[in-house]
Tab-separated table of C-alpha atoms in Angstrom:
chain	number	residue	atom	x	y	z
A	14	MET	CA	166.078	96.820	87.151
A	15	GLN	CA	163.916	96.417	84.824
A	16	GLN	CA	162.148	99.310	83.887
A	17	PRO	CA	158.177	99.743	83.032
A	18	LEU	CA	157.200	99.916	79.721
A	19	ASP	CA	155.943	102.846	77.973
A	20	PRO	CA	152.048	102.284	77.492
A	21	GLN	CA	152.335	104.216	74.145
A	22	GLU	CA	154.616	101.023	72.848
A	23	ILE	CA	151.683	98.912	73.729
A	24	PRO	CA	149.516	97.078	70.783
A	25	PRO	CA	146.154	98.180	71.384
A	26	GLY	CA	144.154	95.370	73.376
A	27	CYS	CA	146.836	94.932	75.468
A	28	PRO	CA	146.159	94.348	78.926
A	29	ALA	CA	148.633	97.350	80.474
A	30	HIS	CA	145.430	99.571	79.691
A	31	GLY	CA	143.903	98.314	82.429
A	32	ASN	CA	144.182	95.461	85.067
A	33	VAL	CA	143.559	92.041	83.860
A	34	GLN	CA	141.012	90.133	84.352
A	35	LEU	CA	142.642	86.319	85.536
A	36	TYR	CA	139.026	84.844	86.102
A	37	GLY	CA	135.816	84.016	83.585
A	38	PRO	CA	135.466	82.208	79.969
A	39	SER	CA	138.049	84.283	78.799
A	40	PHE	CA	141.100	83.216	81.006
A	41	GLY	CA	140.394	79.318	80.982
A	42	ALA	CA	139.955	79.517	77.292
A	43	ASP	CA	143.658	80.270	76.748
A	44	PRO	CA	145.659	80.783	80.157
A	45	ASP	CA	149.009	81.130	78.375
A	46	GLY	CA	148.153	83.578	76.295
A	47	HIS	CA	147.371	85.886	79.585
A	48	TYR	CA	150.564	84.800	81.305
A	49	ALA	CA	152.057	85.879	77.810
A	50	GLN	CA	150.225	89.441	77.677
A	51	LEU	CA	150.794	89.972	81.418
A	52	ARG	CA	154.953	89.061	80.486
A	53	ALA	CA	154.787	92.831	79.230
A	54	PHE	CA	154.234	94.242	81.943
A	55	GLY	CA	157.967	92.909	83.556
A	56	LEU	CA	158.363	90.646	86.961
A	57	SER	CA	154.659	90.986	88.283
A	58	ALA	CA	151.685	92.865	86.195
A	59	PRO	CA	148.149	94.361	88.070
A	60	VAL	CA	145.191	91.555	87.798
A	61	ASP	CA	141.897	91.607	88.869
A	62	ILE	CA	142.103	88.309	90.281
A	63	ALA	CA	138.048	88.292	91.101
A	64	PRO	CA	135.490	91.344	90.449
A	65	ASP	CA	136.679	94.241	92.318
A	66	VAL	CA	139.968	92.401	94.529
A	67	GLN	CA	143.211	93.918	92.804
A	68	ALA	CA	146.323	91.673	93.139
A	69	GLU	CA	150.018	92.423	91.990
A	70	LEU	CA	150.555	88.795	89.858
A	71	VAL	CA	154.193	87.762	89.967
A	72	THR	CA	154.897	86.401	86.601
A	73	SER	CA	158.662	85.689	86.853
A	74	TYR	CA	160.571	82.579	88.205
A	75	ASP	CA	163.221	84.186	89.336
A	76	ALA	CA	161.205	86.974	90.855
A	77	ALA	CA	158.972	84.164	92.390
A	78	LEU	CA	161.275	83.026	94.052
A	79	TYR	CA	162.597	85.894	95.501
A	80	VAL	CA	158.991	87.089	97.555
A	81	LEU	CA	158.391	83.070	98.294
A	82	GLN	CA	162.423	82.746	99.911
A	83	ASN	CA	162.064	86.287	101.461
A	84	PRO	CA	159.533	85.742	104.417
A	85	ALA	CA	161.299	89.220	106.078
A	86	SER	CA	160.008	91.418	102.852
A	87	PHE	CA	156.679	89.336	101.959
A	88	VAL	CA	154.017	87.852	104.531
A	89	ARG	CA	151.814	85.708	104.747
A	90	ASP	CA	149.425	86.797	107.376
A	91	SER	CA	146.280	88.140	105.084
A	92	ARG	CA	144.735	90.577	108.283
A	93	ARG	CA	147.339	92.653	106.564
A	94	TRP	CA	145.027	93.379	103.375
A	95	LYS	CA	144.469	96.712	103.406
A	96	ALA	CA	142.155	96.737	100.913
A	97	LEU	CA	139.808	94.003	103.066
A	98	ASN	CA	140.671	96.341	105.728
A	99	GLU	CA	139.052	99.085	104.099
A	100	GLY	CA	136.692	97.415	103.199
A	101	ARG	CA	136.815	97.428	99.425
A	102	VAL	CA	136.568	94.146	98.798
A	103	PRO	CA	133.526	92.058	98.359
A	104	ALA	CA	131.716	90.545	101.053
A	105	ASP	CA	130.695	87.724	98.822
A	106	SER	CA	133.873	87.816	96.897
A	107	PRO	CA	135.045	84.380	95.901
A	108	ALA	CA	138.560	85.572	96.329
A	109	LEU	CA	137.658	85.568	100.354
A	110	PRO	CA	137.825	81.848	100.680
A	111	MET	CA	140.934	81.598	98.923
A	112	MET	CA	142.742	84.670	100.536
A	113	GLY	CA	140.797	85.472	103.855
A	114	TYR	CA	142.859	84.229	107.257
A	115	ARG	CA	142.477	81.328	108.793
A	116	PRO	CA	144.806	80.140	111.860
A	117	ASN	CA	147.119	77.724	110.044
A	118	ALA	CA	150.215	77.458	108.471
A	119	LEU	CA	149.394	78.679	105.387
A	120	PHE	CA	148.124	82.204	106.607
A	121	SER	CA	151.445	82.192	109.539
A	122	ASP	CA	154.852	83.766	110.401
A	123	GLY	CA	157.632	83.243	112.276
A	124	ALA	CA	157.234	81.588	115.319
A	125	ALA	CA	153.766	80.849	114.503
A	126	HIS	CA	154.105	79.248	110.849
A	127	ALA	CA	157.054	77.370	112.625
A	128	ARG	CA	155.044	76.230	115.294
A	129	LEU	CA	151.955	74.835	113.169
A	130	ARG	CA	154.261	73.359	110.080
A	131	GLN	CA	155.803	71.529	112.402
A	132	ALA	CA	153.598	69.749	113.761
A	133	VAL	CA	152.256	69.160	110.368
A	134	THR	CA	155.318	68.233	108.478
A	135	ASP	CA	156.290	65.560	111.501
A	136	SER	CA	152.567	63.748	111.267
A	137	LEU	CA	153.034	63.938	107.558
A	138	SER	CA	156.672	62.163	108.015
A	139	THR	CA	154.566	59.007	109.356
A	140	VAL	CA	152.499	57.795	107.195
A	141	ASN	CA	153.772	54.415	105.245
A	142	GLU	CA	154.988	55.259	101.976
A	143	HIS	CA	154.066	51.544	101.100
A	144	GLN	CA	150.726	51.709	103.024
A	145	LEU	CA	149.833	55.395	101.203
A	146	ILE	CA	150.570	53.371	97.333
A	147	ARG	CA	148.059	50.687	98.707
A	148	GLN	CA	145.798	52.826	100.490
A	149	THR	CA	146.262	54.773	96.653
A	150	GLN	CA	145.908	51.429	94.431
A	151	GLN	CA	142.311	50.456	96.731
A	152	SER	CA	141.031	54.109	96.217
A	153	ALA	CA	142.195	53.767	92.354
A	154	ASN	CA	140.097	49.785	92.251
A	155	TYR	CA	137.323	50.751	94.034
A	156	LEU	CA	135.969	53.961	91.271
A	157	ILE	CA	137.344	52.003	88.302
A	158	SER	CA	135.345	49.179	89.243
A	159	ARG	CA	132.079	51.496	89.194
A	160	PHE	CA	132.748	52.529	85.723
A	161	SER	CA	134.385	50.151	84.059
A	162	SER	CA	132.177	47.656	83.349
A	163	GLU	CA	129.279	50.424	81.983
A	164	PRO	CA	127.954	48.561	78.516
A	165	ARG	CA	129.010	51.175	76.404
A	166	GLY	CA	132.733	51.602	77.506
A	167	GLN	CA	132.757	55.315	78.463
A	168	ALA	CA	133.589	57.541	81.632
A	169	GLU	CA	134.349	61.205	82.496
A	170	LEU	CA	137.612	60.591	84.220
A	171	MET	CA	136.983	63.524	86.232
A	172	ALA	CA	134.003	63.751	87.700
A	173	ASP	CA	134.561	59.594	87.927
A	174	TYR	CA	138.027	58.844	89.540
A	175	ALA	CA	140.250	62.581	89.739
A	176	GLN	CA	138.090	64.708	91.886
A	177	PRO	CA	136.411	61.671	94.433
A	178	LEU	CA	140.260	60.105	94.378
A	179	PRO	CA	142.155	62.319	96.527
A	180	LEU	CA	138.901	62.460	98.972
A	181	LEU	CA	138.745	58.873	100.060
A	182	VAL	CA	142.659	58.913	100.033
A	183	PHE	CA	142.467	61.849	103.005
A	184	SER	CA	139.617	60.473	104.690
A	185	ASP	CA	141.210	57.749	104.889
A	186	LEU	CA	144.391	58.953	106.152
A	187	PHE	CA	142.673	60.691	108.781
A	188	GLY	CA	140.884	58.006	110.336
A	189	CYS	CA	137.520	58.827	109.664
A	190	PRO	CA	135.071	56.636	110.270
A	191	PRO	CA	132.568	55.918	107.637
A	192	GLU	CA	129.792	58.661	108.587
A	193	ILE	CA	132.103	61.022	109.604
A	194	GLY	CA	133.814	60.349	105.958
A	195	ASP	CA	131.044	61.390	103.908
A	196	ARG	CA	130.461	64.346	105.735
A	197	VAL	CA	134.020	65.011	105.180
A	198	ILE	CA	133.822	64.198	101.515
A	199	ALA	CA	130.247	66.489	101.720
A	200	GLY	CA	132.088	69.222	103.240
A	201	ILE	CA	135.175	70.102	101.428
A	202	SER	CA	133.272	69.479	98.340
A	203	GLY	CA	130.953	71.980	98.730
A	204	ILE	CA	133.831	74.375	99.254
A	205	PHE	CA	134.699	73.823	95.894
A	206	ASP	CA	131.852	74.000	94.607
A	207	GLY	CA	130.269	76.787	96.353
A	208	THR	CA	127.322	74.962	98.003
A	209	PRO	CA	125.844	77.366	100.910
A	210	GLY	CA	126.006	75.626	104.076
A	211	ALA	CA	129.378	73.197	102.882
A	212	ASP	CA	131.996	75.575	105.399
A	213	GLU	CA	129.694	74.150	108.715
A	214	VAL	CA	129.298	70.709	107.230
A	215	LEU	CA	133.539	70.658	107.116
A	216	GLY	CA	133.557	72.145	110.732
A	217	GLY	CA	131.241	69.725	112.297
A	218	ALA	CA	132.285	66.261	110.727
A	219	LEU	CA	135.836	67.354	111.908
A	220	THR	CA	134.998	68.676	115.232
A	221	GLU	CA	133.725	65.590	115.722
A	222	LEU	CA	136.237	63.240	114.461
A	223	ILE	CA	138.566	64.984	116.673
A	224	ALA	CA	136.345	64.817	119.678
A	225	LEU	CA	136.682	60.782	118.889
A	226	LYS	CA	140.405	61.087	118.131
A	227	ARG	CA	140.682	62.233	122.144
A	228	ARG	CA	138.827	59.156	123.095
A	229	GLN	CA	140.076	56.580	120.475
A	230	PRO	CA	143.817	57.520	119.028
A	231	ALA	CA	145.073	55.479	116.569
A	232	ALA	CA	147.398	54.849	114.186
A	233	ASP	CA	146.223	58.045	112.183
A	234	LEU	CA	147.151	61.764	110.709
A	235	THR	CA	144.712	63.308	112.909
A	236	THR	CA	145.879	62.119	115.550
A	237	ARG	CA	149.344	62.345	115.506
A	238	LEU	CA	148.711	66.012	115.016
A	239	MET	CA	146.432	65.917	118.406
A	240	GLU	CA	149.396	64.269	120.187
A	241	HIS	CA	152.787	66.347	118.607
A	242	ALA	CA	154.898	67.916	120.886
A	243	ALA	CA	153.527	71.192	119.994
A	244	GLN	CA	150.353	70.625	121.294
A	245	LEU	CA	148.067	72.051	119.283
A	246	SER	CA	144.201	72.872	120.700
A	247	ASP	CA	141.366	70.960	119.082
A	248	GLU	CA	140.746	74.278	117.262
A	249	GLU	CA	144.176	74.003	115.638
A	250	VAL	CA	144.156	70.908	114.814
A	251	LEU	CA	140.717	71.349	112.824
A	252	HIS	CA	142.187	74.423	110.627
A	253	GLN	CA	145.220	72.893	109.518
A	254	LEU	CA	143.255	69.190	108.257
A	255	VAL	CA	140.755	71.436	106.480
A	256	THR	CA	144.560	73.254	104.923
A	257	LEU	CA	145.626	69.338	104.016
A	258	LEU	CA	142.201	68.980	103.027
A	259	SER	CA	142.015	71.601	100.550
A	260	GLY	CA	145.857	71.947	99.471
A	261	GLY	CA	145.590	68.189	98.797
A	262	THR	CA	142.819	67.227	97.073
A	263	ALA	CA	142.451	69.984	94.442
A	264	PRO	CA	145.608	70.443	93.615
A	265	LEU	CA	145.956	66.044	92.919
A	266	THR	CA	143.017	65.936	91.535
A	267	ALA	CA	144.160	68.621	88.739
A	268	ALA	CA	147.104	66.758	88.680
A	269	ILE	CA	145.851	63.237	88.120
A	270	GLY	CA	143.353	64.488	85.185
A	271	THR	CA	145.734	66.662	83.204
A	272	SER	CA	148.363	63.931	84.020
A	273	SER	CA	146.366	61.228	82.605
A	274	ALA	CA	145.418	62.993	79.808
A	275	LEU	CA	149.212	63.386	78.711
A	276	TYR	CA	150.296	60.175	79.141
A	277	LEU	CA	146.690	59.179	76.799
A	278	ASP	CA	147.863	62.043	74.382
A	279	GLU	CA	148.661	60.747	70.881
A	280	ASP	CA	151.668	63.242	70.761
A	281	TRP	CA	152.931	61.348	73.670
A	282	GLN	CA	156.396	59.823	73.517
A	283	SER	CA	155.850	55.800	73.990
A	284	GLY	CA	157.410	54.952	76.359
A	285	LEU	CA	158.445	57.355	78.890
A	286	PRO	CA	156.835	56.734	82.275
A	287	VAL	CA	154.107	57.737	83.963
A	288	GLU	CA	156.796	60.238	86.359
A	289	ASP	CA	157.171	61.870	83.489
A	290	ALA	CA	154.060	62.533	82.239
A	291	VAL	CA	153.330	63.704	86.036
A	292	SER	CA	156.468	66.061	85.830
A	293	GLN	CA	155.660	67.199	82.981
A	294	THR	CA	151.905	68.639	84.323
A	295	LEU	CA	153.542	70.195	87.000
A	296	TRP	CA	156.173	72.168	84.878
A	297	ASN	CA	153.461	73.542	81.980
A	298	TYR	CA	150.327	72.605	83.935
A	299	ALA	CA	150.695	73.599	87.420
A	300	PRO	CA	147.814	72.712	89.551
A	301	ILE	CA	147.323	75.463	92.256
A	302	ALA	CA	148.000	78.109	88.922
A	303	ASN	CA	147.938	81.359	91.134
A	304	TYR	CA	148.245	81.328	94.799
A	305	ALA	CA	150.186	82.045	98.080
A	306	ALA	CA	149.371	85.548	98.510
A	307	HIS	CA	151.555	87.626	99.601
A	308	TYR	CA	151.687	90.657	101.837
A	309	PRO	CA	154.646	93.611	101.361
A	310	THR	CA	155.504	94.996	104.945
A	311	HIS	CA	156.855	98.035	102.999
A	312	ASP	CA	156.244	99.705	99.915
A	313	VAL	CA	158.592	97.415	97.657
A	314	GLU	CA	160.192	98.198	94.341
A	315	LEU	CA	159.872	94.777	91.601
A	316	GLY	CA	161.030	95.079	88.180
A	317	GLY	CA	160.418	98.503	88.666
A	318	ARG	CA	157.242	98.175	89.343
A	319	VAL	CA	156.216	99.786	93.068
A	320	ILE	CA	154.065	97.479	95.315
A	321	GLN	CA	152.778	99.160	98.212
A	322	ALA	CA	152.826	97.902	101.801
A	323	ASN	CA	150.137	95.520	102.131
A	324	ASP	CA	148.846	95.347	98.830
A	325	PRO	CA	148.319	91.459	98.239
A	326	VAL	CA	151.258	89.761	95.826
A	327	LEU	CA	150.020	86.205	94.484
A	328	ILE	CA	152.583	84.116	93.103
A	329	SER	CA	151.473	82.634	89.124
A	330	PHE	CA	153.015	79.355	89.664
A	331	ALA	CA	151.875	78.457	86.363
A	332	ALA	CA	153.251	81.823	84.434
A	333	ALA	CA	156.757	81.245	86.252
A	334	ASN	CA	157.170	77.671	85.253
A	335	THR	CA	156.893	78.778	82.064
A	336	ASP	CA	159.062	81.528	82.089
A	337	PRO	CA	160.507	81.622	78.519
A	338	LYS	CA	163.610	83.062	80.477
A	339	LEU	CA	163.945	79.618	81.963
A	340	THR	CA	163.318	77.549	78.781
A	341	ALA	CA	166.663	78.430	77.372
A	342	HIS	CA	168.278	76.301	80.215
A	343	ARG	CA	166.124	74.090	81.790
A	344	GLU	CA	166.674	71.052	81.286
A	345	GLN	CA	170.111	71.639	83.429
A	346	LEU	CA	167.742	72.162	86.139
A	347	SER	CA	166.423	69.285	88.471
A	348	ALA	CA	163.388	67.662	87.141
A	349	LYS	CA	161.713	69.257	90.600
A	350	ALA	CA	163.454	72.780	90.647
A	351	HIS	CA	159.953	73.940	89.482
A	352	LEU	CA	157.828	75.782	91.475
A	353	ALA	CA	154.076	74.059	91.961
A	354	PHE	CA	154.585	72.865	95.121
A	355	GLY	CA	156.142	76.478	96.247
A	356	ALA	CA	159.345	77.055	97.686
A	357	GLY	CA	160.922	79.036	100.251
A	358	PRO	CA	159.251	79.155	104.139
A	359	HIS	CA	155.894	77.821	102.732
A	360	ALA	CA	157.072	75.460	100.185
A	361	CYS	CA	154.380	71.918	100.315
A	362	PRO	CA	154.760	69.943	103.128
A	363	ALA	CA	153.685	66.943	100.751
A	364	LYS	CA	155.003	67.141	98.115
A	365	ASP	CA	156.941	63.801	97.829
A	366	PRO	CA	153.521	61.840	99.036
A	367	ALA	CA	151.217	64.218	96.469
A	368	PHE	CA	153.690	63.668	93.692
A	369	MET	CA	153.279	59.502	94.685
A	370	ILE	CA	149.878	59.396	94.738
A	371	ALA	CA	149.465	60.995	91.367
A	372	VAL	CA	151.256	58.438	89.756
A	373	THR	CA	149.739	55.709	91.214
A	374	ALA	CA	146.412	56.849	90.379
A	375	VAL	CA	147.635	57.087	86.330
A	376	GLU	CA	149.023	53.622	86.854
A	377	ALA	CA	145.928	52.518	88.328
A	378	LEU	CA	144.267	53.338	85.846
A	379	LEU	CA	146.186	51.585	82.938
A	380	ASN	CA	146.550	48.923	85.174
A	381	ARG	CA	142.550	48.469	85.141
A	382	LEU	CA	141.822	49.666	82.068
A	383	PRO	CA	144.665	48.696	79.549
A	384	ASP	CA	142.975	50.446	76.249
A	385	VAL	CA	142.091	53.522	77.952
A	386	GLU	CA	142.177	56.381	75.507
A	387	MET	CA	140.872	59.930	75.317
A	388	ARG	CA	137.467	60.683	73.166
A	389	VAL	CA	138.997	64.393	72.256
A	390	PRO	CA	142.724	65.198	71.694
A	391	PHE	CA	144.570	66.729	74.394
A	392	LYS	CA	144.175	70.376	72.609
A	393	ALA	CA	140.568	69.895	72.784
A	394	LEU	CA	140.503	69.571	75.964
A	395	THR	CA	138.746	73.110	78.264
A	396	TRP	CA	139.967	73.915	81.209
A	397	ALA	CA	138.326	75.425	84.272
A	398	PRO	CA	138.116	79.395	84.526
A	399	SER	CA	139.099	79.647	87.626
A	400	PRO	CA	142.233	82.017	88.875
A	401	TRP	CA	143.530	79.601	91.182
A	402	SER	CA	143.860	76.123	89.618
A	403	ARG	CA	144.680	74.867	86.098
A	404	SER	CA	142.311	72.094	85.647
A	405	LEU	CA	140.566	70.161	83.500
A	406	VAL	CA	136.969	70.587	82.775
A	407	THR	CA	136.275	67.135	81.767
A	408	LEU	CA	138.357	64.640	80.670
A	409	PRO	CA	136.189	62.141	78.048
A	410	ILE	CA	137.535	58.737	77.603
A	411	ARG	CA	136.679	54.922	75.705
A	412	PHE	CA	137.951	51.602	77.216
A	413	THR	CA	136.816	47.775	76.743
A	414	PRO	CA	134.440	47.183	79.437
A	415	ARG	CA	135.609	44.861	81.506
A	416	THR	CA	135.455	42.661	85.128
A	417	VAL	CA	134.830	45.067	88.299
A	418	PRO	CA	137.708	44.048	90.612
A	419	SER	CA	137.587	42.339	93.403
A	420	ALA	CA	138.151	43.861	97.136
A	421	ALA	CA	140.799	41.546	97.800
A	422	GLU	CA	142.534	42.330	94.424
A	423	SER	CA	142.404	45.679	95.028
A	424	ALA	CA	144.356	45.768	97.886
A	425	SER	CA	147.472	43.843	96.154
A	426	PRO	CA	150.502	45.394	96.174
A	427	HIS	CA	151.183	45.253	92.602
A	428	GLY	CA	147.187	46.625	91.759
A	429	GLY	CA	146.393	43.682	89.697
A	430	GLN	CA	147.314	42.391	86.510
A	431	GLY	CA	147.538	44.800	83.188
A	432	TYR	CA	150.108	47.909	83.088
A	433	GLN	CA	152.906	47.322	85.364
A	434	GLN	CA	155.263	50.581	85.778
A	435	GLN	CA	159.121	49.953	84.891
A	436	THR	CA	161.305	52.172	83.558
A	437	GLY	CA	161.510	52.558	79.273
A	438	ALA	CA	158.400	50.597	79.824
A	439	SER	CA	154.818	51.919	77.643
A	440	ALA	CA	151.166	50.915	78.582
A	441	PRO	CA	149.609	47.848	75.943
A	442	SER	CA	147.533	49.628	73.593
A	443	ALA	CA	145.674	46.636	73.073
A	444	ALA	CA	143.214	45.281	75.197
A	445	ALA	CA	143.361	42.357	77.137
A	446	PRO	CA	141.228	39.707	76.968
A	447	SER	CA	138.060	40.348	79.045
A	448	ARG	CA	135.694	37.840	80.407
A	449	PRO	CA	132.043	39.118	80.185
A	450	ALA	CA	131.204	42.368	82.153
A	451	PRO	CA	129.247	41.661	85.386
A	452	SER	CA	126.650	43.972	86.593
A	453	ALA	CA	127.646	46.992	88.428
A	454	ALA	CA	129.435	46.720	92.108
A	455	PRO	CA	126.629	46.152	94.626
A	456	GLN	CA	124.805	49.816	96.006
A	457	HIS	CA	125.241	50.724	99.457
A	458	LYS	CA	123.672	53.176	101.797
A	459	GLY	CA	125.436	56.106	102.961
A	460	GLY	CA	127.547	58.617	100.649
A	461	LEU	CA	130.785	57.550	98.581
A	462	PHE	CA	133.950	56.718	102.039
A	463	SER	CA	131.119	54.203	102.810
A	464	ARG	CA	130.363	52.877	99.323
A	465	PHE	CA	133.792	52.565	99.529
A	466	LEU	CA	134.747	50.660	102.808
A	467	ALA	CA	131.809	48.544	102.376
A	468	TRP	CA	133.370	47.514	99.062
A	469	THR	CA	136.952	46.786	100.965
A	470	ARG	CA	135.166	44.653	103.173
A	471	GLY	CA	133.428	42.741	100.004
A	472	GLU	CA	130.061	43.717	101.111
């Protein structure tokens, strides 16, 4: 095993003299620089994931696979978390919503995990691929319609597109009626924004949704979970829905934003398909950057460092994917060998739909705004200072204002005229002739999902 470095041999200012802070403006400004410093420790390093919250962060690709694929020694049930049980984690810590125990597949092990995961994977497998693409295209076209006729021809793609798009898709997949969908979106958005009471809003909305599906089953993901042979309780269904929302929407937001920025960057090689931009995002800018807390069932040695039982071990998917030891032979690996979706028994069960949604979202943007370009270079974009995800703060774009697409046009299986994804094809560099930009789309009462559904009906 690799021996730990002698602190005396490490340059001044290197984080080896204390836990590295994996949060705040300094980390957000240079996450890759932090990962490079952390590698000086070996396969893993001690970090503060939040103020007064310590964890061991695995930065090695091989070590990450070892932890992820070794459920006998590394379990996910955070009720084992020693520091939390001993009262050493602040009650208001921002790490608790991410690491605290919830009765879902993510925080379960063994037979309990297998039961819950099977219900999720079986339910997801019934989602029709073509239907999912149509739902994504329709959501994308609606959001683009809200800013495409803006006279200045400018928009902020993260807030106007990448963030709300997954929320619309998931609300549709869940079979939400308008008012419940509005509250689901408000609740999960509030949780990510730290809005007080957001948990209660989301819980109340999903409780009503489950009660509705008990009375009126339908061909949606919620009903499939409820009718699965695992016979989940209503509470279990609720927590699996929360997991799908939290584990799907934020990473998709990051993937859509980063992939769009990469594709629009002046350094992007013309002719490469959108799929390549999404794959590069998953390899080099893992949307879930540092997560998947594991708890050793006994003291373990990892690369010369001893990790005590029940101390959290986090996986740096971002650092593992960019492990210098991997770079030399990465071209020999499968394009899907990255760890952005995890690995082992807890690997993301929706990785294929997630990839499809991200690709479709970027393609839809190029379809509707064929001359779209970034207003700043990729290297000048800023990243959110969160340890959990690698997501752009803003993505300012410009384009030629153009007609808001109709609901009928948005339902087209090809997403309307404009860019069509083909192997070896690139997005047009010049603006297509456009008709005079119409006024903004009609405004309807209600929240985002209500307005979206009204738009799809042509109201």
